[in-house]
Short mmCIF file of C-alpha atoms and ligand atoms in Angstrom, two decimals:
data_model
loop_
_atom_site.label_atom_id
_atom_site.label_comp_id
_atom_site.label_asym_id
_atom_site.label_seq_id
_atom_site.Cartn_x
_atom_site.Cartn_y
_atom_site.Cartn_z
CA UNK A 10 99.11 97.75 132.53
CA UNK A 11 96.46 96.75 129.96
CA UNK A 12 97.29 95.76 126.40
CA UNK A 13 97.05 98.65 123.94
CA UNK A 14 97.63 99.81 120.38
CA UNK A 15 99.11 103.29 120.13
CA UNK A 16 98.99 104.98 116.75
CA UNK A 17 99.23 108.74 116.43
CA UNK A 18 99.71 109.27 112.72
CA UNK A 19 99.66 113.10 112.79
CA UNK A 20 102.95 114.48 111.49
CA UNK A 21 103.99 117.43 113.69
CA UNK A 22 105.93 120.27 112.08
CA UNK A 23 107.10 122.24 115.09
CA UNK A 24 108.94 125.55 115.27
CA UNK A 25 109.51 128.98 113.82
CA UNK A 26 108.40 129.60 110.25
CA UNK A 27 107.34 126.00 109.64
CA UNK A 28 104.49 127.37 107.53
CA UNK A 29 106.86 127.28 104.52
CA UNK A 30 106.37 123.49 104.49
CA UNK A 31 102.61 123.83 104.09
CA UNK A 32 102.25 123.46 100.27
CA UNK A 33 104.12 120.18 99.81
CA UNK A 34 102.31 118.68 102.79
CA UNK A 35 98.85 119.49 101.38
CA UNK A 36 99.83 118.27 97.91
CA UNK A 37 100.24 114.75 99.26
CA UNK A 38 96.50 114.61 99.95
CA UNK A 39 94.64 117.06 97.73
CA UNK A 40 94.64 120.21 95.60
CA UNK A 41 91.31 121.91 96.34
CA UNK A 42 91.29 123.32 99.85
CA UNK A 43 88.65 124.54 102.28
CA UNK A 44 90.49 127.17 104.35
CA UNK A 45 88.75 127.50 107.71
CA UNK A 46 89.35 130.24 110.29
CA UNK A 47 87.68 132.11 113.11
CA UNK A 48 86.94 135.71 113.89
CA UNK A 49 90.07 137.28 112.45
CA UNK A 50 92.98 136.69 114.84
CA UNK A 51 94.80 134.85 112.01
CA UNK A 52 94.70 138.00 109.90
CA UNK A 53 96.00 140.20 112.71
CA UNK A 54 99.03 137.98 113.30
CA UNK A 55 99.90 137.73 109.60
CA UNK A 56 99.29 134.00 109.38
CA UNK A 57 96.45 134.33 106.91
CA UNK A 58 98.69 136.16 104.40
CA UNK A 59 101.46 133.63 104.83
CA UNK A 60 99.03 130.76 104.18
CA UNK A 61 97.58 132.40 101.07
CA UNK A 62 101.08 132.95 99.72
CA UNK A 63 101.87 129.26 100.23
CA UNK A 64 98.63 128.09 98.63
CA UNK A 65 99.23 130.31 95.60
CA UNK A 66 102.88 129.29 95.29
CA UNK A 67 101.84 125.64 95.08
CA UNK A 68 98.86 126.25 92.80
CA UNK A 69 96.37 125.06 95.34
CA UNK A 70 92.80 126.19 94.71
CA UNK A 71 91.02 127.38 97.85
CA UNK A 72 87.63 128.42 99.17
CA UNK A 73 87.23 130.15 102.53
CA UNK A 74 84.96 129.52 105.52
CA UNK A 75 85.50 132.27 108.06
CA UNK A 76 83.80 133.32 111.28
CA UNK A 77 83.87 129.96 113.09
CA UNK A 78 83.04 130.90 116.68
CA UNK A 79 84.51 129.59 119.94
CA UNK A 80 82.31 126.67 120.99
CA UNK A 81 81.83 126.04 117.25
CA UNK A 82 78.28 125.78 116.00
CA UNK A 83 76.58 123.16 113.90
CA UNK A 84 75.57 125.88 111.42
CA UNK A 85 79.27 126.49 110.60
CA UNK A 86 79.71 122.76 110.09
CA UNK A 87 76.78 122.63 107.68
CA UNK A 88 78.04 125.64 105.78
CA UNK A 89 81.49 124.02 105.44
CA UNK A 90 79.97 120.81 104.14
CA UNK A 91 77.94 122.79 101.60
CA UNK A 92 81.06 124.62 100.37
CA UNK A 93 83.06 121.38 100.02
CA UNK A 94 80.31 119.74 97.99
CA UNK A 95 79.63 122.77 95.81
CA UNK A 96 83.28 123.39 94.99
CA UNK A 97 84.41 119.75 94.94
CA UNK A 98 86.99 120.36 97.62
CA UNK A 99 89.26 117.52 98.72
CA UNK A 100 91.26 118.88 101.65
CA UNK A 101 90.45 120.90 104.77
CA UNK A 102 92.89 123.36 106.30
CA UNK A 103 91.84 124.93 109.64
CA UNK A 104 94.05 127.74 110.86
CA UNK A 105 93.31 128.80 114.44
CA UNK A 106 92.40 127.31 117.81
CA UNK A 107 90.55 124.18 118.80
CA UNK A 108 87.18 125.51 117.72
CA UNK A 109 88.27 126.03 114.12
CA UNK A 110 89.92 122.62 114.06
CA UNK A 111 86.91 120.86 115.59
CA UNK A 112 84.49 122.48 113.12
CA UNK A 113 86.79 121.34 110.32
CA UNK A 114 86.80 117.75 111.56
CA UNK A 115 83.00 117.66 111.67
CA UNK A 116 82.94 119.11 108.12
CA UNK A 117 85.48 116.49 107.00
CA UNK A 118 83.24 113.73 108.44
CA UNK A 119 80.04 115.19 107.02
CA UNK A 120 80.98 115.76 103.35
CA UNK A 121 80.57 112.10 102.36
CA UNK A 122 77.73 111.44 104.82
CA UNK A 123 74.20 111.93 103.50
CA UNK A 124 72.45 112.40 106.87
CA UNK A 125 72.48 115.25 109.40
CA UNK A 126 76.08 115.80 110.69
CA UNK A 127 74.63 116.06 114.23
CA UNK A 128 74.14 112.27 113.96
CA UNK A 129 77.86 111.86 114.65
CA UNK A 130 77.47 113.65 117.98
CA UNK A 131 74.38 111.64 118.88
CA UNK A 132 76.21 108.36 118.18
CA UNK A 133 73.78 107.59 115.32
CA UNK A 134 76.46 107.52 112.63
CA UNK A 135 80.08 106.43 112.42
CA UNK A 136 82.73 108.38 110.57
CA UNK A 137 83.53 106.76 107.23
CA UNK A 138 85.59 108.13 104.37
CA UNK A 139 86.17 111.68 105.74
CA UNK A 140 88.13 114.29 103.83
CA UNK A 141 91.73 114.60 104.98
CA UNK A 142 92.63 117.59 107.15
CA UNK A 143 95.84 119.35 108.12
CA UNK A 144 96.02 122.12 110.74
CA UNK A 145 97.93 125.22 111.67
CA UNK A 146 97.37 125.74 115.40
CA UNK A 147 97.44 129.19 117.02
CA UNK A 148 96.40 128.47 120.60
CA UNK A 149 97.83 125.93 123.04
CA UNK A 150 94.89 124.13 124.69
CA UNK A 151 92.71 121.38 123.28
CA UNK A 152 95.10 118.90 121.67
CA UNK A 153 92.70 118.76 118.71
CA UNK A 154 95.70 119.22 116.41
CA UNK A 155 96.87 115.71 117.26
CA UNK A 156 93.73 113.75 118.05
CA UNK A 157 90.59 112.53 116.34
CA UNK A 158 88.03 114.37 118.47
CA UNK A 159 85.71 117.28 117.74
CA UNK A 160 83.23 119.05 120.04
CA UNK A 161 80.31 120.85 118.40
CA UNK A 162 77.46 122.94 119.79
CA UNK A 163 73.92 122.55 118.46
CA UNK A 164 72.58 126.05 119.08
CA UNK A 165 68.98 124.97 118.49
CA UNK A 166 68.95 122.31 121.21
CA UNK A 167 71.60 123.98 123.42
CA UNK A 168 73.65 120.83 123.42
CA UNK A 169 77.40 120.53 123.14
CA UNK A 170 78.65 117.09 122.29
CA UNK A 171 81.79 115.34 121.12
CA UNK A 172 82.56 112.90 118.36
CA UNK A 173 85.70 110.93 117.78
CA UNK A 174 87.35 108.74 115.18
CA UNK A 175 90.96 107.86 114.41
CA UNK A 176 90.05 108.69 110.80
CA UNK A 177 89.75 112.35 111.83
CA UNK A 178 93.28 112.69 113.14
CA UNK A 179 94.94 115.45 111.15
CA UNK A 180 97.45 114.28 108.54
CA UNK A 181 99.81 117.00 109.72
CA UNK A 182 99.78 119.91 112.13
CA UNK A 183 102.02 122.96 112.02
CA UNK A 184 102.88 124.25 115.49
CA UNK A 185 104.75 127.53 115.48
CA UNK A 186 104.96 128.97 119.02
CA UNK A 187 105.33 132.49 117.57
CA UNK A 188 101.70 132.36 116.38
CA UNK A 189 100.61 131.97 120.00
CA UNK A 190 102.36 135.21 121.20
CA UNK A 191 99.17 137.18 120.56
CA UNK A 192 96.87 134.94 122.63
CA UNK A 193 95.54 137.18 125.42
CA UNK A 194 95.88 136.50 129.14
CA UNK A 195 92.43 135.01 129.49
CA UNK A 196 92.77 132.47 126.69
CA UNK A 197 96.37 131.65 127.64
CA UNK A 198 95.16 130.83 131.14
CA UNK A 199 92.09 128.94 129.90
CA UNK A 200 94.26 126.92 127.52
CA UNK A 201 96.67 126.03 130.33
CA UNK A 202 93.76 124.86 132.51
CA UNK A 203 92.34 122.82 129.60
CA UNK A 204 95.63 120.91 129.12
CA UNK A 205 95.88 120.22 132.83
CA UNK A 206 92.29 119.08 132.86
CA UNK A 207 92.99 116.63 130.03
CA UNK A 208 95.81 115.19 132.07
CA UNK A 209 93.57 114.89 135.13
CA UNK A 210 90.87 113.10 133.12
CA UNK A 211 93.28 110.30 132.22
CA UNK A 212 95.32 110.36 135.44
CA UNK A 213 92.35 109.98 137.75
CA UNK A 214 91.07 106.83 136.11
CA UNK A 215 91.17 103.19 137.02
CA UNK A 216 94.71 101.99 136.33
CA UNK A 217 97.11 99.36 137.46
CA UNK A 218 100.87 99.48 137.01
CA UNK A 219 100.91 102.51 134.70
CA UNK A 220 103.90 104.21 136.34
CA UNK A 221 105.38 105.52 133.10
CA UNK A 222 102.08 106.97 131.85
CA UNK A 223 101.51 108.69 135.17
CA UNK A 224 105.06 110.02 135.29
CA UNK A 225 104.59 111.52 131.80
CA UNK A 226 101.28 113.03 132.98
CA UNK A 227 102.97 114.55 136.03
CA UNK A 228 105.72 116.05 133.83
CA UNK A 229 103.11 117.69 131.60
CA UNK A 230 101.32 119.09 134.65
CA UNK A 231 104.64 120.51 135.91
CA UNK A 232 105.25 122.06 132.49
CA UNK A 233 101.90 123.88 132.70
CA UNK A 234 102.60 124.99 136.29
CA UNK A 235 106.05 126.31 135.29
CA UNK A 236 105.28 127.96 131.98
CA UNK A 237 101.64 129.06 132.28
CA UNK A 238 102.48 131.98 134.60
CA UNK A 239 105.56 132.91 132.50
CA UNK A 240 103.43 133.09 129.33
CA UNK A 241 100.97 135.36 131.13
CA UNK A 242 103.69 137.77 132.19
CA UNK A 243 105.85 137.53 129.08
CA UNK A 244 103.57 136.69 126.11
CA UNK A 245 106.52 136.64 123.72
CA UNK A 246 108.66 134.26 125.73
CA UNK A 247 109.43 131.60 123.11
CA UNK A 248 110.46 128.93 125.59
CA UNK A 249 107.24 129.28 127.55
CA UNK A 250 105.01 129.33 124.48
CA UNK A 251 106.87 126.39 122.91
CA UNK A 252 106.63 124.24 126.00
CA UNK A 253 102.94 124.99 126.46
CA UNK A 254 102.22 124.29 122.79
CA UNK A 255 103.84 120.90 122.82
CA UNK A 256 102.39 120.07 126.25
CA UNK A 257 98.89 120.71 124.87
CA UNK A 258 99.41 118.21 122.07
CA UNK A 259 100.92 115.55 124.29
CA UNK A 260 98.19 115.96 126.88
CA UNK A 261 95.44 114.65 124.63
CA UNK A 262 96.96 112.62 121.81
CA UNK A 263 96.24 109.33 123.56
CA UNK A 264 99.67 108.93 125.18
CA UNK A 265 98.68 109.26 128.82
CA UNK A 266 95.68 106.92 128.62
CA UNK A 267 97.65 104.04 127.06
CA UNK A 268 97.55 100.95 129.27
CA UNK A 269 94.37 102.12 131.00
CA UNK A 270 90.88 100.95 130.17
CA UNK A 271 89.60 104.52 129.79
CA UNK A 272 89.87 108.01 131.26
CA UNK A 273 87.28 109.53 133.55
CA UNK A 274 85.95 112.50 131.50
CA UNK A 275 83.08 113.35 133.88
CA UNK A 276 84.40 116.87 134.40
CA UNK A 277 84.50 117.54 130.66
CA UNK A 278 81.00 116.13 130.32
CA UNK A 279 79.73 118.50 133.00
CA UNK A 280 81.63 121.51 131.62
CA UNK A 281 80.21 120.93 128.16
CA UNK A 282 76.70 121.25 129.63
CA UNK A 283 77.69 124.57 131.16
CA UNK A 284 79.27 126.04 128.02
CA UNK A 285 76.44 124.65 125.83
CA UNK A 286 73.96 126.93 127.54
CA UNK A 287 76.11 129.85 128.69
CA UNK A 288 78.78 129.95 125.95
CA UNK A 289 81.47 130.04 128.60
CA UNK A 290 85.12 129.56 127.54
CA UNK A 291 85.85 125.84 127.93
CA UNK A 292 88.99 126.28 130.10
CA UNK A 293 87.24 128.76 132.41
CA UNK A 294 84.44 126.23 132.95
CA UNK A 295 86.96 123.52 133.71
CA UNK A 296 88.78 125.76 136.20
CA UNK A 297 85.52 125.99 138.14
CA UNK A 298 84.39 122.36 137.83
CA UNK A 299 87.56 120.29 138.07
CA UNK A 300 88.55 121.07 141.69
CA UNK A 301 84.91 120.68 142.73
CA UNK A 302 84.76 117.29 141.04
CA UNK A 303 87.98 116.30 142.81
CA UNK A 304 86.52 117.11 146.22
CA UNK A 305 83.28 115.32 145.33
CA UNK A 306 84.93 112.04 144.37
CA UNK A 307 87.59 112.10 147.11
CA UNK A 308 87.13 109.07 149.35
CA UNK A 309 89.24 106.55 151.20
CA UNK A 310 89.42 104.60 147.93
CA UNK A 311 90.47 107.50 145.70
CA UNK A 312 92.66 109.38 148.19
CA UNK A 313 95.91 107.54 147.32
CA UNK A 314 95.81 108.75 143.73
CA UNK A 315 95.12 112.35 144.73
CA UNK A 316 97.93 112.04 147.27
CA UNK A 317 100.24 110.81 144.50
CA UNK A 318 99.50 113.97 142.50
CA UNK A 319 99.96 116.13 145.63
CA UNK A 320 103.37 114.68 146.35
CA UNK A 321 104.78 114.31 142.81
CA UNK A 322 103.38 117.52 141.29
CA UNK A 323 102.82 119.95 144.15
CA UNK A 324 105.68 118.78 146.43
CA UNK A 325 103.37 118.17 149.38
CA UNK A 326 105.18 116.05 151.96
CA UNK A 327 102.25 115.05 154.16
CA UNK A 328 102.47 111.25 154.78
CA UNK A 329 98.71 110.86 155.34
CA UNK A 330 96.91 110.15 152.05
CA UNK A 331 93.66 111.87 152.93
CA UNK A 332 95.17 115.16 154.08
CA UNK A 333 97.84 115.11 151.30
CA UNK A 334 94.97 114.63 148.84
CA UNK A 335 93.05 117.60 150.26
CA UNK A 336 96.14 119.80 150.10
CA UNK A 337 96.80 118.71 146.49
CA UNK A 338 93.26 119.62 145.48
CA UNK A 339 93.61 123.01 147.18
CA UNK A 340 96.85 123.54 145.26
CA UNK A 341 94.99 122.92 141.96
CA UNK A 342 92.32 125.45 142.94
CA UNK A 343 94.87 128.06 144.03
CA UNK A 344 96.91 127.61 140.84
CA UNK A 345 93.86 128.12 138.62
CA UNK A 346 92.98 131.23 140.60
CA UNK A 347 96.56 132.53 140.32
CA UNK A 348 96.10 132.35 136.52
CA UNK A 349 93.07 134.63 136.87
CA UNK A 350 90.55 131.92 136.19
CA UNK A 351 87.14 131.90 137.95
CA UNK A 352 86.53 129.57 140.88
CA UNK A 353 82.73 129.60 141.04
CA UNK A 354 79.77 129.65 138.65
CA UNK A 355 78.45 132.74 140.44
CA UNK A 356 81.60 134.62 139.42
CA UNK A 357 80.65 134.12 135.78
CA UNK A 358 76.97 134.89 136.47
CA UNK A 359 75.67 131.39 136.02
CA UNK A 360 72.64 130.67 138.23
CA UNK A 361 71.23 127.29 139.22
CA UNK A 362 68.21 127.51 136.87
CA UNK A 363 69.15 124.68 134.50
CA UNK A 364 71.06 122.32 136.79
CA UNK A 365 68.47 119.51 136.68
CA UNK A 366 68.34 119.59 132.88
CA UNK A 367 72.13 119.76 132.68
CA UNK A 368 72.38 116.67 134.90
CA UNK A 369 69.95 114.79 132.66
CA UNK A 370 71.70 115.83 129.47
CA UNK A 371 75.18 115.02 130.84
CA UNK A 372 73.98 111.46 131.50
CA UNK A 373 71.92 111.03 128.33
CA UNK A 374 74.02 108.01 127.29
CA UNK A 375 74.18 106.63 130.86
CA UNK A 376 76.28 107.38 133.96
CA UNK A 377 79.49 109.31 133.39
CA UNK A 378 82.98 108.91 134.89
CA UNK A 379 85.20 105.88 135.39
CA UNK A 380 87.13 106.92 138.49
CA UNK A 381 83.77 107.30 140.21
CA UNK A 382 80.54 106.65 138.37
CA UNK A 383 78.23 109.69 138.45
CA UNK A 384 74.49 109.81 137.92
CA UNK A 385 72.42 112.87 136.98
CA UNK A 386 71.89 113.65 140.70
CA UNK A 387 75.67 113.67 141.26
CA UNK A 388 76.11 116.10 138.38
CA UNK A 389 73.51 118.39 139.97
CA UNK A 390 75.30 118.13 143.33
CA UNK A 391 78.65 119.03 141.72
CA UNK A 392 77.08 122.02 139.96
CA UNK A 393 75.57 123.19 143.24
CA UNK A 394 78.93 122.83 144.98
CA UNK A 395 80.40 124.98 142.18
CA UNK A 396 77.99 127.86 142.68
O1 LIG B 414 88.22 133.41 116.38
P1 LIG B 414 89.57 134.00 116.46
O2 LIG B 414 89.64 135.40 115.97
O3 LIG B 414 90.62 133.13 115.83
O4 LIG B 414 89.93 134.17 118.03
C1 LIG B 414 90.12 133.06 118.89
C2 LIG B 414 88.96 132.87 119.85
O5 LIG B 414 88.32 134.08 120.14
C3 LIG B 414 91.25 133.37 119.80
N1 LIG B 414 92.58 133.02 119.28
C4 LIG B 414 93.00 131.84 118.78
N2 LIG B 414 94.29 131.91 118.42
C5 LIG B 414 94.69 133.20 118.69
C6 LIG B 414 93.59 133.89 119.23
N3 LIG B 414 93.67 135.20 119.57
C7 LIG B 414 94.84 135.82 119.42
N4 LIG B 414 95.93 135.19 118.91
C8 LIG B 414 95.93 133.89 118.55
N5 LIG B 414 97.00 133.30 118.10
O6 LIG B 414 91.03 132.59 120.97
C9 LIG B 414 89.61 132.43 121.14
C10 LIG B 414 89.31 131.00 121.57
O7 LIG B 414 89.58 130.14 120.50
P2 LIG B 414 89.09 128.63 120.53
O8 LIG B 414 89.53 127.97 119.30
O9 LIG B 414 87.64 128.57 120.89
O10 LIG B 414 89.88 128.06 121.81
P3 LIG B 414 90.38 126.58 122.13
O11 LIG B 414 91.54 126.22 121.32
O12 LIG B 414 90.51 126.58 123.60
O13 LIG B 414 89.14 125.65 121.70
C11 LIG B 414 88.02 125.47 122.51
C12 LIG B 414 87.04 124.48 121.90
O14 LIG B 414 87.62 123.17 121.79
C13 LIG B 414 86.76 122.23 122.48
C14 LIG B 414 86.14 123.07 123.54
O15 LIG B 414 85.01 122.46 124.09
C15 LIG B 414 85.82 124.35 122.78
O16 LIG B 414 84.66 124.21 122.02
N6 LIG B 414 87.55 121.07 122.88
C16 LIG B 414 88.07 120.27 121.94
C17 LIG B 414 88.73 119.11 122.22
C18 LIG B 414 89.27 118.19 121.19
N7 LIG B 414 88.94 118.44 119.92
O17 LIG B 414 90.00 117.26 121.49
C19 LIG B 414 88.97 118.68 123.60
C20 LIG B 414 88.72 119.76 124.59
O18 LIG B 414 88.48 119.15 125.84
C21 LIG B 414 87.62 120.70 124.27
O19 LIG B 414 86.36 120.21 124.66
ZN1 LIG B 415 89.18 120.16 127.34
#
């Protein structure tokens, strides 16, 4: 196990009706709020009204930025920055899924930065002195509510890229499972795949003696396998929604990568190229790519780790590493399909037209992946295998 510092400063307020604690939490950091939300789900579920009531009760001034789209766009980020500057806002409150939270983080980073906010995504600028943010999450998936990452799409260049800084970790996040009852089957499934994919990215990575981290990762995978299907059949099952919600936060708050040099993250890199051009739901893209990536990188060297997952997560008893690994990967594919997620790019009408460009863009900062290093040609091969 490598040395590490582990610091996850986000305060989690978890459970029914935790929204009543919103006002005092915000007041610790600011009094002029940018309220950010998406296409209206927060109004349908009554969360918007509850938030406004809290803001008014605590005399918090607010300005709204609505209409943030899934795969959030740079234009929303720029508009948010403009509003913050114009109204001298000092706190950002996203209410919604990962897209709303990610847009808010990029806004928070951009307000006190004089250049183009896309610079953060292109590694030309470092986050310094961002506005504080606190979140109310309504969809179990990305882990954005407890990490410092944001993924933004530049619609002009058809690029989707991430940025990250510990300074962007939310000060607090309110996680009320009841708000996730209304998430439809498709996004519930995509969110479950996303969390599992985050676990895979850090699990299939070079590591030595990280038994406890891997055991936590396996437990989170089992949580998704147990409760994902229940949430699909019984959307208002509190136990299922609560377990998925907390699993999503734990899957990507840094916990499972502690003691390792780095995660792999090639699959996410490849998926981001797909959703940048085709605006595909992130989790659906991962459901297609992740099992294909697994098969592509499976070798004598990597088989033992895949076999470990097969045995500990999917209860496969095969003593041979290679065949246990293959069965484990098939189990992942079958599980994603059982959730109703696509298995091929053709199923979601994505042709091979842009594969070469996607390979180049995925590797724009160099080869990707730590479990197995991938060049642009490997990315193209994986995309072809996914057709
Ligand atoms: O826009 P509204 O009306 O709110 O509808 C949303 C949206 O259409 C809807 N939704 C959210 N909560 C709901 C609900 N519908 C009914 N009831 C509710 N309670 O769900 C749709 C999808 O929302 P979105 O926020 O896009 O989903 P998700 O949370 O999966 O976020 C996906 C984005 O996060 C990025 C992805 O690439 C993608 O852009 N990621 C962010 C990461 C991070 N910050 O750490 C890591 C991830 O790997 C990922 O890349
Ligand atoms: Zn993801």
